[in-house]
Amino acid sequence: MPAELHPRTKITTESIFSRMSRLALQHGAINLGQGFPSNPPPAFLLEAARKAVGTVDQYTPPFGLPSLREALAEDLGVSPEDIVVTAGATEALSSLADSLYGVGDEVVMLEPYFDAYLPQTLMVGARPVLVPMRLTDRWELDLEALERAITPRSRALLVNSPYNPTGSIFSREELEAIVTLAREHDLWIISDEVYDELYFEAPPTPLRALAPERVFTVGSAGKRLEATGWRIGWIVTPPGLAPAVTGMRQWSSFCSAAPLQAAVAQALPIARAEGFYPQLRESYRQRKDLLAQGLQAMGLEVFEPVGTYFLTARMPGLSAETLVQQARVAIIPGSAFYASSPPPEGLVRFAFCKTPEDIAQALERLERFLKIRG
Ligand code: GLN
């Protein structure tokens, strides 16, 4: 028997998203758990990819295909020099963990948190410090608790807006308060903005606009263009820091899939010109309303999202296992987003990036199940 694996391997197990998708398949459940769209990506993206395969097939520079950096720079209003293309937003986040903190450092983040944040922090030897959001009839940022969580060991604040799983978007005032804290305590800010085009009221403010010298923005073509399996993400770094971050990511995947980078480069300006994002928002708004109204009609407490394709609600007394096995609807249990404090009673997350037919059928199944259960 060879030597044991490094204890680091114990940090992580099967993700809740993979687990719920596996259970959904096993039980013939409708999958409102893992957030991946049922819609195919837009035809203009697929067409661009078909053309790129066989043309753009070799390594790109580790900072990304130059045409994609250019297209992103144009779209985001930043310099191409400050962009690092990554294999999905997940690699963007892990490259930032590698670049910004390590053993003995603390990273302050909010709870509920997106699952990758914790293992990625632990794997570089840093300590996640979780600050619970307040849940009244809506999700609220507790700025005082955020400030209390900062210590001399804090290196970075990690925030997510539009926010998975809460569906909230931080106001400009909240972002300004976050920036003030970061400046006072000299912290980096990692701003996970992968749902930047998915909002239902006012558009979110990009955090880097308020503090370009310390904000690293994480973005995702998979989220914007409905192709989560393509693994094309990006980081916008503060000026001058892209080479160092590129240095980290080049030893994990070296570069992202070249033809898919080329396709995204082509698709980004088309998406703007053709009004793809407003259409996407409208389609999600309809599905959000369908789900929210259906759940409310069953008497459930729903926390209406203003961004992302997730909705949180309370279903007290029911486990995700029971729901997937007996109601045959897969959701994500709220507990999956909590590690330091107890999750709000009965909290569940639904993904509404699914077909209206699937959402309607899931609602029917839930209603029937709740009725039988009494
Ligand atoms: N972002 C998606 C979600 O929250 C899935 C992430 C994943 O499975 N890696 O559901």
CSV table of C-alpha atoms and ligand atoms in Angstrom, one decimal:
chain,number,residue,atom,x,y,z
A,1,MET,CA,0.0,0.0,0.0
A,2,PRO,CA,1.6,3.3,-1.0
A,3,ALA,CA,1.8,6.2,1.4
A,4,GLU,CA,-1.4,7.9,2.5
A,5,LEU,CA,-2.9,10.8,0.5
A,6,HIS,CA,-2.3,14.3,1.9
A,7,PRO,CA,-4.7,15.3,4.6
A,8,ARG,CA,-5.7,18.1,2.2
A,9,THR,CA,-7.8,15.6,0.3
A,10,LYS,CA,-10.1,15.4,3.4
A,11,ILE,CA,-11.0,19.1,3.0
A,12,THR,CA,-13.5,18.3,0.4
A,13,THR,CA,-16.0,15.6,-0.7
A,14,GLU,CA,-18.6,15.4,-3.5
A,15,SER,CA,-20.1,18.8,-3.9
A,16,ILE,CA,-23.8,19.3,-2.9
A,17,PHE,CA,-24.5,20.3,-6.5
A,18,SER,CA,-23.1,17.1,-8.0
A,19,ARG,CA,-24.8,15.1,-5.2
A,20,MET,CA,-28.2,16.5,-5.8
A,21,SER,CA,-27.9,16.1,-9.6
A,22,ARG,CA,-26.9,12.4,-9.0
A,23,LEU,CA,-29.9,11.9,-6.7
A,24,ALA,CA,-32.2,13.6,-9.2
A,25,LEU,CA,-31.2,11.2,-11.9
A,26,GLN,CA,-31.5,8.2,-9.5
A,27,HIS,CA,-35.0,9.1,-8.5
A,28,GLY,CA,-36.4,10.5,-11.7
A,29,ALA,CA,-36.7,13.9,-10.0
A,30,ILE,CA,-37.0,17.3,-11.7
A,31,ASN,CA,-33.7,19.0,-11.0
A,32,LEU,CA,-34.2,22.5,-9.6
A,33,GLY,CA,-31.0,21.9,-7.6
A,34,GLN,CA,-27.7,22.4,-9.5
A,35,GLY,CA,-27.8,25.7,-11.4
A,36,PHE,CA,-27.2,24.9,-15.0
A,37,PRO,CA,-29.5,26.2,-17.8
A,38,SER,CA,-31.9,23.9,-19.7
A,39,ASN,CA,-31.8,26.3,-22.6
A,40,PRO,CA,-29.1,25.6,-25.2
A,41,PRO,CA,-26.5,28.4,-25.7
A,42,PRO,CA,-27.5,31.0,-28.3
A,43,ALA,CA,-27.0,30.0,-31.9
A,44,PHE,CA,-24.5,32.7,-32.6
A,45,LEU,CA,-22.2,31.2,-29.9
A,46,LEU,CA,-22.5,27.7,-31.2
A,47,GLU,CA,-21.9,28.8,-34.8
A,48,ALA,CA,-18.8,30.6,-33.7
A,49,ALA,CA,-17.5,27.5,-31.9
A,50,ARG,CA,-18.2,25.3,-34.9
A,51,LYS,CA,-16.0,27.6,-37.0
A,52,ALA,CA,-13.3,27.9,-34.4
A,53,VAL,CA,-12.8,24.1,-34.0
A,54,GLY,CA,-10.2,23.2,-36.7
A,55,THR,CA,-8.9,26.7,-36.8
A,56,VAL,CA,-8.0,27.7,-33.3
A,57,ASP,CA,-6.7,24.5,-31.8
A,58,GLN,CA,-3.4,25.0,-30.1
A,59,TYR,CA,-2.4,26.6,-26.8
A,60,THR,CA,-3.3,30.2,-26.3
A,61,PRO,CA,-1.1,32.4,-24.0
A,62,PRO,CA,-2.0,31.6,-20.4
A,63,PHE,CA,-3.5,35.1,-19.9
A,64,GLY,CA,-6.0,34.2,-22.7
A,65,LEU,CA,-6.5,34.4,-26.4
A,66,PRO,CA,-5.7,38.0,-27.4
A,67,SER,CA,-9.0,38.4,-29.3
A,68,LEU,CA,-11.0,37.3,-26.2
A,69,ARG,CA,-9.1,39.7,-23.9
A,70,GLU,CA,-9.9,42.5,-26.4
A,71,ALA,CA,-13.6,41.5,-26.6
A,72,LEU,CA,-13.8,41.4,-22.8
A,73,ALA,CA,-12.0,44.7,-22.4
A,74,GLU,CA,-14.5,46.3,-24.8
A,75,ASP,CA,-17.5,44.7,-23.1
A,76,LEU,CA,-16.4,45.5,-19.5
A,77,GLY,CA,-14.8,48.9,-20.2
A,78,VAL,CA,-11.3,47.9,-18.8
A,79,SER,CA,-7.9,47.4,-20.3
A,80,PRO,CA,-7.1,44.1,-22.0
A,81,GLU,CA,-3.8,44.1,-20.1
A,82,ASP,CA,-5.8,43.6,-16.8
A,83,ILE,CA,-7.7,40.5,-18.0
A,84,VAL,CA,-6.8,36.9,-17.3
A,85,VAL,CA,-8.9,34.3,-19.0
A,86,THR,CA,-9.4,31.2,-16.8
A,87,ALA,CA,-11.0,27.7,-17.1
A,88,GLY,CA,-14.3,28.8,-15.7
A,89,ALA,CA,-14.9,31.1,-12.7
A,90,THR,CA,-13.9,28.3,-10.4
A,91,GLU,CA,-10.3,28.4,-11.7
A,92,ALA,CA,-10.5,32.2,-11.5
A,93,LEU,CA,-11.3,32.0,-7.8
A,94,SER,CA,-8.6,29.3,-7.1
A,95,SER,CA,-6.0,31.4,-9.0
A,96,LEU,CA,-6.9,34.3,-6.8
A,97,ALA,CA,-6.7,32.2,-3.7
A,98,ASP,CA,-3.2,31.2,-4.8
A,99,SER,CA,-2.2,34.8,-5.6
A,100,LEU,CA,-3.6,36.6,-2.6
A,101,TYR,CA,-3.4,34.6,0.6
A,102,GLY,CA,-1.9,31.6,2.4
A,103,VAL,CA,-1.0,30.0,5.7
A,104,GLY,CA,-2.0,32.1,8.6
A,105,ASP,CA,-4.2,34.5,6.6
A,106,GLU,CA,-7.9,35.1,7.1
A,107,VAL,CA,-10.4,35.6,4.3
A,108,VAL,CA,-13.6,37.3,5.3
A,109,MET,CA,-16.7,36.1,3.4
A,110,LEU,CA,-20.5,36.1,3.8
A,111,GLU,CA,-22.7,33.2,4.9
A,112,PRO,CA,-24.6,31.7,3.0
A,113,TYR,CA,-21.5,31.2,0.8
A,114,PHE,CA,-21.0,29.6,-2.6
A,115,ASP,CA,-19.5,26.2,-2.0
A,116,ALA,CA,-16.2,26.6,-3.7
A,117,TYR,CA,-15.1,29.5,-1.5
A,118,LEU,CA,-14.4,27.4,1.5
A,119,PRO,CA,-12.3,24.5,0.1
A,120,GLN,CA,-10.4,26.9,-2.1
A,121,THR,CA,-9.5,29.0,1.0
A,122,LEU,CA,-8.6,26.0,3.1
A,123,MET,CA,-6.5,24.4,0.4
A,124,VAL,CA,-4.0,27.3,0.4
A,125,GLY,CA,-3.9,27.1,4.2
A,126,ALA,CA,-5.9,30.2,4.9
A,127,ARG,CA,-8.8,30.5,7.3
A,128,PRO,CA,-12.3,31.4,6.0
A,129,VAL,CA,-14.1,33.8,8.4
A,130,LEU,CA,-17.8,33.7,7.8
A,131,VAL,CA,-20.2,36.6,8.5
A,132,PRO,CA,-23.8,35.5,8.5
A,133,MET,CA,-26.3,37.6,6.4
A,134,ARG,CA,-29.4,38.6,8.3
A,135,LEU,CA,-32.7,37.1,7.1
A,136,THR,CA,-35.8,39.0,8.0
A,137,ASP,CA,-38.4,39.1,5.2
A,138,ARG,CA,-35.4,39.6,3.0
A,139,TRP,CA,-31.6,39.1,3.0
A,140,GLU,CA,-29.7,41.9,4.6
A,141,LEU,CA,-26.0,42.6,4.8
A,142,ASP,CA,-24.8,43.1,8.4
A,143,LEU,CA,-22.0,45.7,7.9
A,144,GLU,CA,-21.2,45.9,11.6
A,145,ALA,CA,-20.7,42.1,11.8
A,146,LEU,CA,-18.5,42.4,8.7
A,147,GLU,CA,-16.3,45.0,10.4
A,148,ARG,CA,-16.1,42.9,13.6
A,149,ALA,CA,-14.9,39.9,11.6
A,150,ILE,CA,-11.8,41.8,10.3
A,151,THR,CA,-8.6,41.1,12.3
A,152,PRO,CA,-4.9,42.0,11.7
A,153,ARG,CA,-4.7,38.6,9.9
A,154,SER,CA,-7.4,39.4,7.3
A,155,ARG,CA,-6.1,39.6,3.8
A,156,ALA,CA,-9.2,39.8,1.7
A,157,LEU,CA,-12.9,40.2,1.5
A,158,LEU,CA,-14.8,37.8,-0.8
A,159,VAL,CA,-18.2,39.0,-1.9
A,160,ASN,CA,-20.7,37.8,-4.5
A,161,SER,CA,-23.3,40.1,-6.1
A,162,PRO,CA,-25.6,39.2,-7.7
A,163,TYR,CA,-25.5,36.7,-4.8
A,164,ASN,CA,-25.8,32.9,-5.1
A,165,PRO,CA,-27.9,31.6,-3.3
A,166,THR,CA,-29.7,34.6,-1.9
A,167,GLY,CA,-30.5,36.3,-5.2
A,168,SER,CA,-29.8,39.6,-3.6
A,169,ILE,CA,-27.7,42.4,-5.1
A,170,PHE,CA,-25.7,44.8,-3.0
A,171,SER,CA,-26.7,48.5,-3.3
A,172,ARG,CA,-24.2,51.1,-4.2
A,173,GLU,CA,-24.1,52.2,-0.5
A,174,GLU,CA,-23.4,48.7,0.7
A,175,LEU,CA,-20.6,48.4,-1.9
A,176,GLU,CA,-19.2,51.7,-0.8
A,177,ALA,CA,-19.2,50.6,2.8
A,178,ILE,CA,-17.4,47.4,1.8
A,179,VAL,CA,-14.8,49.4,0.0
A,180,THR,CA,-14.3,51.8,2.9
A,181,LEU,CA,-13.7,48.8,5.2
A,182,ALA,CA,-11.2,47.3,2.7
A,183,ARG,CA,-9.3,50.6,2.4
A,184,GLU,CA,-9.2,51.1,6.2
A,185,HIS,CA,-7.8,47.6,6.8
A,186,ASP,CA,-5.9,47.4,3.6
A,187,LEU,CA,-7.7,44.3,2.3
A,188,TRP,CA,-8.0,42.9,-1.2
A,189,ILE,CA,-11.5,42.4,-2.5
A,190,ILE,CA,-12.5,39.5,-4.6
A,191,SER,CA,-15.9,40.3,-6.2
A,192,ASP,CA,-17.6,37.3,-7.7
A,193,GLU,CA,-19.8,38.9,-10.4
A,194,VAL,CA,-20.6,35.8,-12.5
A,195,TYR,CA,-24.3,36.7,-12.6
A,196,ASP,CA,-23.6,40.3,-13.7
A,197,GLU,CA,-26.1,40.2,-16.5
A,198,LEU,CA,-28.8,38.4,-14.5
A,199,TYR,CA,-30.8,41.1,-12.7
A,200,PHE,CA,-34.5,41.9,-12.5
A,201,GLU,CA,-34.4,45.5,-11.2
A,202,ALA,CA,-31.5,48.0,-11.3
A,203,PRO,CA,-28.3,46.6,-12.8
A,204,PRO,CA,-25.5,45.8,-10.3
A,205,THR,CA,-22.6,48.2,-9.9
A,206,PRO,CA,-19.3,46.5,-10.7
A,207,LEU,CA,-17.3,46.8,-7.5
A,208,ARG,CA,-14.1,47.5,-9.4
A,209,ALA,CA,-15.6,50.9,-10.4
A,210,LEU,CA,-15.4,51.9,-6.8
A,211,ALA,CA,-11.9,50.7,-5.9
A,212,PRO,CA,-10.0,49.7,-9.1
A,213,GLU,CA,-6.8,49.5,-7.1
A,214,ARG,CA,-7.9,46.6,-4.9
A,215,VAL,CA,-10.8,44.8,-6.6
A,216,PHE,CA,-10.4,41.5,-8.5
A,217,THR,CA,-13.6,40.8,-10.5
A,218,VAL,CA,-14.5,37.3,-11.4
A,219,GLY,CA,-16.7,36.8,-14.5
A,220,SER,CA,-18.1,33.8,-16.5
A,221,ALA,CA,-19.0,33.2,-20.1
A,222,GLY,CA,-20.8,30.1,-19.0
A,223,LYS,CA,-23.3,32.1,-16.9
A,224,ARG,CA,-23.7,34.9,-19.5
A,225,LEU,CA,-24.0,32.7,-22.5
A,226,GLU,CA,-25.7,29.7,-21.0
A,227,ALA,CA,-22.8,27.4,-21.6
A,228,THR,CA,-21.6,26.4,-18.1
A,229,GLY,CA,-19.7,23.4,-19.3
A,230,TRP,CA,-17.4,25.4,-21.6
A,231,ARG,CA,-15.3,26.6,-18.7
A,232,ILE,CA,-14.5,30.0,-19.9
A,233,GLY,CA,-14.2,32.5,-17.1
A,234,TRP,CA,-12.1,35.6,-16.4
A,235,ILE,CA,-10.5,37.8,-13.8
A,236,VAL,CA,-10.2,41.6,-14.1
A,237,THR,CA,-7.3,42.5,-12.0
A,238,PRO,CA,-6.2,45.9,-10.6
A,239,PRO,CA,-3.7,47.5,-13.0
A,240,GLY,CA,-0.4,45.8,-13.3
A,241,LEU,CA,-1.4,42.6,-11.4
A,242,ALA,CA,-2.5,40.3,-14.3
A,243,PRO,CA,1.0,38.9,-15.0
A,244,ALA,CA,1.4,37.6,-11.4
A,245,VAL,CA,-2.1,36.0,-11.4
A,246,THR,CA,-1.4,34.5,-14.8
A,247,GLY,CA,1.7,33.0,-13.3
A,248,MET,CA,-0.4,31.1,-10.9
A,249,ARG,CA,-3.1,29.9,-13.3
A,250,GLN,CA,-0.6,28.7,-15.9
A,251,TRP,CA,0.4,25.8,-13.6
A,252,SER,CA,-3.1,24.5,-13.2
A,253,SER,CA,-4.7,24.4,-16.7
A,254,PHE,CA,-2.1,26.5,-18.6
A,255,CYS,CA,-4.8,27.9,-20.8
A,256,SER,CA,-8.6,27.5,-21.4
A,257,ALA,CA,-10.0,25.6,-24.4
A,258,ALA,CA,-8.7,27.6,-27.4
A,259,PRO,CA,-11.6,27.3,-29.8
A,260,LEU,CA,-14.1,28.1,-27.1
A,261,GLN,CA,-12.2,31.2,-26.2
A,262,ALA,CA,-12.3,32.2,-29.8
A,263,ALA,CA,-16.1,31.5,-29.9
A,264,VAL,CA,-16.7,33.6,-26.8
A,265,ALA,CA,-14.6,36.4,-28.3
A,266,GLN,CA,-16.8,36.4,-31.3
A,267,ALA,CA,-20.0,36.1,-29.3
A,268,LEU,CA,-19.6,38.9,-26.8
A,269,PRO,CA,-20.1,41.8,-29.2
A,270,ILE,CA,-23.0,40.0,-30.9
A,271,ALA,CA,-24.7,39.4,-27.6
A,272,ARG,CA,-24.6,43.1,-26.9
A,273,ALA,CA,-25.6,44.1,-30.4
A,274,GLU,CA,-28.5,41.7,-30.6
A,275,GLY,CA,-29.9,42.5,-27.1
A,276,PHE,CA,-29.3,38.9,-26.0
A,277,TYR,CA,-28.9,39.8,-22.3
A,278,PRO,CA,-32.2,41.7,-22.0
A,279,GLN,CA,-34.0,38.8,-23.6
A,280,LEU,CA,-32.3,36.4,-21.2
A,281,ARG,CA,-33.4,38.5,-18.3
A,282,GLU,CA,-37.0,38.6,-19.5
A,283,SER,CA,-37.0,34.8,-20.0
A,284,TYR,CA,-35.6,34.4,-16.4
A,285,ARG,CA,-38.0,36.9,-15.0
A,286,GLN,CA,-40.9,34.8,-16.3
A,287,ARG,CA,-39.5,31.7,-14.8
A,288,LYS,CA,-38.8,33.4,-11.5
A,289,ASP,CA,-42.3,34.6,-11.3
A,290,LEU,CA,-43.8,31.2,-12.2
A,291,LEU,CA,-41.7,29.6,-9.4
A,292,ALA,CA,-42.2,32.3,-6.8
A,293,GLN,CA,-46.0,32.5,-7.3
A,294,GLY,CA,-46.3,28.8,-7.4
A,295,LEU,CA,-44.5,28.4,-4.1
A,296,GLN,CA,-46.3,31.3,-2.5
A,297,ALA,CA,-49.6,29.7,-3.5
A,298,MET,CA,-48.6,26.6,-1.5
A,299,GLY,CA,-48.2,28.9,1.5
A,300,LEU,CA,-44.4,28.9,1.5
A,301,GLU,CA,-42.3,31.9,2.5
A,302,VAL,CA,-40.3,33.0,-0.6
A,303,PHE,CA,-37.4,35.5,-0.6
A,304,GLU,CA,-37.8,37.1,-4.0
A,305,PRO,CA,-34.5,37.3,-5.8
A,306,VAL,CA,-33.5,40.5,-7.7
A,307,GLY,CA,-30.6,38.8,-9.5
A,308,THR,CA,-29.1,35.3,-10.4
A,309,TYR,CA,-31.2,32.3,-11.4
A,310,PHE,CA,-31.7,31.2,-7.8
A,311,LEU,CA,-34.6,31.6,-5.3
A,312,THR,CA,-34.5,30.9,-1.6
A,313,ALA,CA,-37.6,29.9,0.4
A,314,ARG,CA,-38.5,28.1,3.6
A,315,MET,CA,-39.8,24.6,3.6
A,316,PRO,CA,-39.5,23.7,7.3
A,317,GLY,CA,-39.4,20.1,8.4
A,318,LEU,CA,-38.4,18.6,5.1
A,319,SER,CA,-35.0,17.3,4.1
A,320,ALA,CA,-33.6,17.5,0.6
A,321,GLU,CA,-33.4,13.7,0.6
A,322,THR,CA,-37.1,13.4,1.3
A,323,LEU,CA,-38.0,15.9,-1.3
A,324,VAL,CA,-35.9,14.2,-4.0
A,325,GLN,CA,-37.1,10.7,-3.1
A,326,GLN,CA,-40.7,11.3,-2.3
A,327,ALA,CA,-41.7,14.5,-4.1
A,328,ARG,CA,-39.2,13.8,-6.9
A,329,VAL,CA,-38.0,17.4,-7.0
A,330,ALA,CA,-34.4,18.1,-6.4
A,331,ILE,CA,-33.4,21.3,-4.5
A,332,ILE,CA,-30.3,22.4,-2.6
A,333,PRO,CA,-30.7,22.4,1.2
A,334,GLY,CA,-29.8,25.8,2.8
A,335,SER,CA,-27.4,24.0,5.1
A,336,ALA,CA,-25.1,23.5,2.2
A,337,PHE,CA,-24.3,27.2,2.3
A,338,TYR,CA,-23.6,27.4,6.0
A,339,ALA,CA,-20.5,26.2,8.0
A,340,SER,CA,-20.2,28.5,11.0
A,341,SER,CA,-23.7,29.3,12.0
A,342,PRO,CA,-27.0,27.4,11.9
A,343,PRO,CA,-28.9,27.9,8.6
A,344,PRO,CA,-32.2,29.7,8.8
A,345,GLU,CA,-35.0,27.3,9.6
A,346,GLY,CA,-36.2,25.3,6.6
A,347,LEU,CA,-34.0,27.3,4.1
A,348,VAL,CA,-33.9,25.7,0.6
A,349,ARG,CA,-32.6,27.0,-2.7
A,350,PHE,CA,-34.4,26.5,-6.0
A,351,ALA,CA,-32.7,27.0,-9.4
A,352,PHE,CA,-35.1,28.5,-12.0
A,353,CYS,CA,-32.7,28.2,-15.0
A,354,LYS,CA,-34.9,25.3,-16.1
A,355,THR,CA,-37.7,25.1,-18.7
A,356,PRO,CA,-41.1,26.6,-17.7
A,357,GLU,CA,-42.6,23.1,-18.2
A,358,ASP,CA,-40.1,21.6,-15.7
A,359,ILE,CA,-40.8,24.4,-13.2
A,360,ALA,CA,-44.6,23.9,-13.6
A,361,GLN,CA,-44.3,20.1,-13.2
A,362,ALA,CA,-42.0,20.5,-10.1
A,363,LEU,CA,-44.6,22.8,-8.6
A,364,GLU,CA,-47.3,20.2,-9.2
A,365,ARG,CA,-45.3,17.5,-7.6
A,366,LEU,CA,-44.5,19.6,-4.6
A,367,GLU,CA,-48.1,20.6,-4.2
A,368,ARG,CA,-49.3,17.0,-4.4
A,369,PHE,CA,-46.6,15.9,-2.0
A,370,LEU,CA,-47.3,18.6,0.6
A,371,LYS,CA,-51.1,17.8,0.4
A,372,ILE,CA,-50.6,14.1,1.0
A,373,ARG,CA,-48.2,14.8,3.8
A,374,GLY,CA,-50.8,17.2,5.3
B,1,GLN,N1,-23.1,27.5,-9.7
B,1,GLN,C1,-24.0,26.4,-9.8
B,1,GLN,C2,-24.9,26.4,-8.6
B,1,GLN,O1,-24.7,27.1,-7.7
B,1,GLN,C3,-23.3,25.1,-9.9
B,1,GLN,C4,-21.9,25.0,-9.5
B,1,GLN,C5,-21.3,23.7,-9.6
B,1,GLN,O2,-21.9,22.6,-9.7
B,1,GLN,N2,-20.0,23.6,-9.6
B,1,GLN,O3,-25.8,25.6,-8.6
